Amino acid sequence: GESVGLHLPTLSVQEGDNSIINCAYSNSASDYFIWYKQESGKGPQFIIDIRSNMDKRQGQRVTVLLNKTVKHLSLQIAATQPGDSAVYFCAETRGRGGGADGLTFGKGTHLIIQP
Amino acid sequence: SQTIHQWPATLVQPVGSPLSLECTVEGTSNPNLYWYRQAAGRGLQLLFYSVGIGQISSEVPQNLSASRPQDRQFILSSKKLLLSDSGFYLCAWSGLGSLNEKLFFGSGTQLSVL
Protein backbone atom coordinates (compact mmCIF):
# COMPACT_ATOMS: atom_id res chain seq x y z
CA GLY A 1 0.00 0.00 0.00
CA GLU A 2 0.99 3.63 -0.15
CA SER A 3 3.15 4.75 2.72
CA VAL A 4 5.60 7.28 3.97
CA GLY A 5 8.90 5.90 5.18
CA LEU A 6 12.30 7.03 6.41
CA HIS A 7 15.75 5.93 5.30
CA LEU A 8 17.43 5.90 8.74
CA PRO A 9 15.89 5.22 12.14
CA THR A 10 18.69 7.00 14.09
CA LEU A 11 20.92 9.93 13.19
CA SER A 12 23.73 11.12 15.44
CA VAL A 13 25.38 14.50 14.80
CA GLN A 14 27.78 16.77 16.62
CA GLU A 15 26.40 19.86 18.27
CA GLY A 16 26.80 22.79 15.90
CA ASP A 17 26.80 20.63 12.77
CA ASN A 18 24.02 20.58 10.23
CA SER A 19 21.56 17.66 10.18
CA ILE A 20 19.71 16.20 7.23
CA ILE A 21 16.79 13.85 7.80
CA ASN A 22 15.38 12.09 4.78
CA CYS A 23 11.97 10.73 3.94
CA ALA A 24 10.63 8.78 0.97
CA TYR A 25 6.98 8.78 0.06
CA SER A 26 5.08 6.66 -2.41
CA ASN A 27 1.74 8.43 -2.85
CA SER A 28 2.20 10.47 -6.01
CA ALA A 29 -1.17 12.14 -5.35
CA SER A 30 0.06 13.76 -2.11
CA ASP A 31 0.25 17.52 -2.40
CA TYR A 32 1.11 18.58 1.11
CA PHE A 33 3.94 17.50 3.38
CA ILE A 34 4.84 18.30 6.96
CA TRP A 35 7.70 17.71 9.33
CA TYR A 36 6.98 17.19 13.01
CA LYS A 37 9.29 17.03 16.01
CA GLN A 38 8.37 14.82 18.92
CA GLU A 39 10.16 14.92 22.24
CA SER A 40 9.89 11.97 24.58
CA GLY A 41 6.45 11.65 26.16
CA LYS A 42 5.02 14.63 24.29
CA GLY A 43 2.81 15.17 21.30
CA PRO A 44 4.36 15.99 17.91
CA GLN A 45 5.06 19.66 17.25
CA PHE A 46 4.79 21.24 13.83
CA ILE A 47 8.12 22.33 12.37
CA ILE A 48 7.60 23.22 8.74
CA ASP A 49 5.40 22.31 5.80
CA ILE A 50 5.59 22.44 2.04
CA ARG A 51 3.14 22.10 -0.82
CA SER A 52 3.85 20.14 -3.96
CA ASN A 53 4.06 23.30 -6.07
CA MET A 54 7.27 24.20 -4.23
CA ASP A 55 10.63 22.45 -4.00
CA LYS A 56 12.12 24.34 -1.07
CA ARG A 57 10.90 26.21 1.94
CA GLN A 58 12.91 27.79 4.73
CA GLY A 59 12.10 28.48 8.33
CA GLN A 60 14.14 29.43 11.31
CA ARG A 61 17.20 27.12 11.17
CA VAL A 62 15.19 24.57 9.19
CA THR A 63 14.75 23.96 5.49
CA VAL A 64 12.49 21.44 3.80
CA LEU A 65 13.32 20.19 0.33
CA LEU A 66 10.87 18.35 -1.89
CA ASN A 67 11.90 16.32 -4.91
CA LYS A 68 8.73 15.14 -6.59
CA THR A 69 10.60 13.32 -9.33
CA VAL A 70 12.00 10.77 -6.89
CA LYS A 71 9.32 11.30 -4.22
CA HIS A 72 11.82 12.42 -1.64
CA LEU A 73 11.47 14.87 1.22
CA SER A 74 14.24 16.10 3.48
CA LEU A 75 14.56 18.27 6.55
CA GLN A 76 17.74 20.22 7.09
CA ILE A 77 18.50 21.62 10.52
CA ALA A 78 21.29 24.16 10.67
CA ALA A 79 23.72 24.44 13.60
CA THR A 80 22.07 21.73 15.67
CA GLN A 81 21.57 22.34 19.36
CA PRO A 82 20.94 19.92 22.25
CA GLY A 83 17.27 20.92 22.17
CA ASP A 84 17.01 19.50 18.67
CA SER A 85 17.30 15.97 20.05
CA ALA A 86 13.97 14.33 19.31
CA VAL A 87 12.20 12.01 16.90
CA TYR A 88 11.34 13.66 13.59
CA PHE A 89 8.39 12.51 11.51
CA CYS A 90 7.49 13.35 7.96
CA ALA A 91 3.82 13.25 7.06
CA GLU A 92 1.76 13.61 3.92
CA THR A 93 -1.85 14.20 3.09
CA ARG A 94 -3.76 10.96 2.77
CA GLY A 95 -4.61 11.71 -0.80
CA ARG A 96 -8.38 11.66 -0.58
CA GLY A 97 -8.79 15.39 -1.04
CA GLY A 98 -10.34 17.94 1.26
CA GLY A 99 -7.70 17.48 3.90
CA ALA A 100 -10.14 16.45 6.62
CA ASP A 101 -9.06 12.82 6.80
CA GLY A 102 -5.72 13.52 8.38
CA LEU A 103 -2.12 12.78 7.59
CA THR A 104 -0.09 9.63 6.97
CA PHE A 105 3.05 9.53 9.09
CA GLY A 106 6.40 7.89 8.55
CA LYS A 107 8.03 5.80 11.25
CA GLY A 108 10.33 8.57 12.45
CA THR A 109 14.04 9.30 12.76
CA HIS A 110 15.63 9.69 16.15
CA LEU A 111 18.05 12.61 16.01
CA ILE A 112 20.76 12.49 18.68
CA ILE A 113 22.94 15.52 19.26
CA GLN A 114 26.42 14.69 20.54
CA PRO A 115 28.13 17.32 22.74
CA SER B 1 -5.05 31.39 20.24
CA GLN B 2 -6.10 27.81 19.86
CA THR B 3 -5.25 25.21 22.48
CA ILE B 4 -5.93 21.52 22.78
CA HIS B 5 -6.31 19.70 26.06
CA GLN B 6 -6.03 15.98 26.51
CA TRP B 7 -6.33 13.97 29.69
CA PRO B 8 -5.28 12.02 31.59
CA ALA B 9 -1.55 12.13 30.85
CA THR B 10 -1.00 8.55 32.01
CA LEU B 11 -3.38 5.72 32.68
CA VAL B 12 -2.92 2.16 33.88
CA GLN B 13 -5.91 -0.08 33.35
CA PRO B 14 -6.53 -3.82 33.79
CA VAL B 15 -7.51 -5.98 30.85
CA GLY B 16 -11.28 -5.98 30.37
CA SER B 17 -11.85 -2.62 32.01
CA PRO B 18 -13.53 0.30 30.20
CA LEU B 19 -11.72 3.33 28.81
CA SER B 20 -12.61 6.96 28.32
CA LEU B 21 -10.09 9.51 27.07
CA GLU B 22 -11.21 13.06 26.56
CA CYS B 23 -9.94 15.81 24.31
CA THR B 24 -11.16 19.40 24.05
CA VAL B 25 -10.13 22.25 21.79
CA GLU B 26 -10.38 25.93 22.61
CA GLY B 27 -10.17 29.01 20.47
CA THR B 28 -11.62 27.61 17.26
CA SER B 29 -14.97 26.54 15.90
CA ASN B 30 -15.95 23.42 13.98
CA PRO B 31 -12.48 21.87 13.93
CA ASN B 32 -11.66 18.54 12.37
CA LEU B 33 -10.72 16.23 15.24
CA TYR B 34 -8.52 13.15 15.26
CA TRP B 35 -7.41 10.28 17.46
CA TYR B 36 -4.04 8.71 16.68
CA ARG B 37 -2.24 5.86 18.43
CA GLN B 38 1.51 5.51 18.63
CA ALA B 39 3.13 2.23 19.63
CA ALA B 40 6.52 2.48 21.37
CA GLY B 41 9.20 3.59 18.90
CA ARG B 42 6.76 3.65 16.04
CA GLY B 43 4.86 6.10 13.85
CA LEU B 44 1.35 7.41 14.31
CA GLN B 45 -1.67 5.38 13.27
CA LEU B 46 -4.94 7.19 12.60
CA LEU B 47 -7.81 5.64 14.55
CA PHE B 48 -10.74 8.03 14.10
CA TYR B 49 -11.51 11.41 12.68
CA SER B 50 -14.51 13.68 12.85
CA VAL B 51 -15.56 16.64 10.70
CA GLY B 52 -18.53 17.60 12.87
CA ILE B 53 -20.73 16.79 15.85
CA GLY B 54 -21.84 13.19 15.75
CA GLN B 55 -19.79 12.45 12.61
CA ILE B 56 -17.14 9.78 13.18
CA SER B 57 -14.99 8.00 10.60
CA SER B 58 -13.17 4.88 11.72
CA GLU B 59 -9.92 3.90 10.07
CA VAL B 60 -8.95 0.69 11.82
CA PRO B 61 -11.29 -2.12 12.96
CA GLN B 62 -10.79 -2.55 16.69
CA ASN B 63 -12.55 -2.57 20.02
CA LEU B 64 -12.24 1.20 20.37
CA SER B 65 -14.90 3.76 19.55
CA ALA B 66 -15.04 7.53 19.35
CA SER B 67 -17.73 10.10 19.92
CA ARG B 68 -18.09 13.83 19.40
CA PRO B 69 -20.90 15.03 21.64
CA GLN B 70 -19.95 18.70 21.29
CA ASP B 71 -18.23 20.76 18.61
CA ARG B 72 -14.89 20.91 20.41
CA GLN B 73 -14.99 17.66 22.38
CA PHE B 74 -13.72 14.31 21.16
CA ILE B 75 -13.86 11.15 23.27
CA LEU B 76 -12.11 7.82 22.77
CA SER B 77 -13.74 4.86 24.49
CA SER B 78 -13.62 1.14 24.94
CA LYS B 79 -15.98 -1.20 26.74
CA LYS B 80 -13.28 -3.81 27.41
CA LEU B 81 -9.59 -3.08 27.02
CA LEU B 82 -7.17 -5.57 25.49
CA LEU B 83 -3.43 -5.84 26.15
CA SER B 84 -2.87 -4.70 22.57
CA ASP B 85 -4.62 -1.40 23.32
CA SER B 86 -1.55 -0.20 25.21
CA GLY B 87 0.12 2.77 23.59
CA PHE B 88 0.43 6.51 23.38
CA TYR B 89 -2.87 8.10 22.32
CA LEU B 90 -2.83 11.50 20.69
CA CYS B 91 -5.69 13.82 19.96
CA ALA B 92 -5.28 16.42 17.23
CA TRP B 93 -7.25 19.11 15.46
CA SER B 94 -7.10 20.90 12.15
CA GLY B 95 -8.98 23.78 10.57
CA LEU B 96 -11.65 23.56 7.91
CA GLY B 97 -10.92 23.31 4.24
CA SER B 98 -8.42 21.63 2.00
CA LEU B 99 -5.72 24.17 2.79
CA ASN B 100 -5.78 23.39 6.48
CA GLU B 101 -4.37 19.89 6.68
CA LYS B 102 -1.81 20.85 9.33
CA LEU B 103 -2.57 18.98 12.52
CA PHE B 104 -2.03 20.34 16.01
CA PHE B 105 -1.53 17.68 18.64
CA GLY B 106 -2.34 17.40 22.31
CA SER B 107 0.18 16.23 24.87
CA GLY B 108 -0.93 12.61 24.67
CA THR B 109 -2.11 9.89 27.03
CA GLN B 110 0.19 6.99 27.82
CA LEU B 111 -2.10 3.98 28.31
CA SER B 112 -0.79 0.79 29.84
CA VAL B 113 -3.14 -2.19 29.86
CA LEU B 114 -2.01 -4.87 32.30
XYZ file of C-alpha atoms in Angstrom, chain A residues 31-32 34 36 38 41-46 49 51 87 89 93-94 96-108, chain B residues 32-34 36 38 41-44 46 49-51 59 88 90 94 96-108:
60
model
C 0.250 17.521 -2.398
C 1.107 18.582 1.113
C 4.840 18.303 6.955
C 6.983 17.194 13.011
C 8.373 14.818 18.924
C 6.453 11.654 26.159
C 5.016 14.628 24.291
C 2.810 15.171 21.295
C 4.357 15.990 17.907
C 5.065 19.657 17.253
C 4.792 21.237 13.832
C 5.404 22.312 5.804
C 3.142 22.098 -0.824
C 12.202 12.011 16.900
C 8.395 12.513 11.508
C -1.852 14.197 3.087
C -3.759 10.957 2.772
C -8.376 11.664 -0.582
C -8.793 15.389 -1.039
C -10.336 17.937 1.256
C -7.699 17.482 3.903
C -10.142 16.453 6.624
C -9.060 12.822 6.800
C -5.719 13.519 8.376
C -2.119 12.777 7.587
C -0.092 9.626 6.973
C 3.052 9.527 9.095
C 6.402 7.892 8.547
C 8.026 5.799 11.249
C 10.325 8.568 12.447
C -11.658 18.538 12.367
C -10.717 16.233 15.237
C -8.520 13.151 15.259
C -4.043 8.706 16.681
C 1.506 5.506 18.630
C 9.197 3.589 18.899
C 6.756 3.652 16.038
C 4.861 6.096 13.855
C 1.353 7.405 14.310
C -4.940 7.187 12.604
C -11.507 11.415 12.677
C -14.511 13.685 12.851
C -15.558 16.636 10.699
C -9.918 3.901 10.074
C 0.425 6.512 23.381
C -2.832 11.496 20.692
C -7.104 20.901 12.146
C -11.646 23.559 7.910
C -10.924 23.306 4.236
C -8.420 21.626 2.001
C -5.719 24.167 2.794
C -5.779 23.387 6.477
C -4.372 19.891 6.677
C -1.811 20.850 9.327
C -2.574 18.980 12.524
C -2.029 20.337 16.007
C -1.525 17.679 18.640
C -2.342 17.400 22.307
C 0.180 16.234 24.865
C -0.928 12.612 24.665
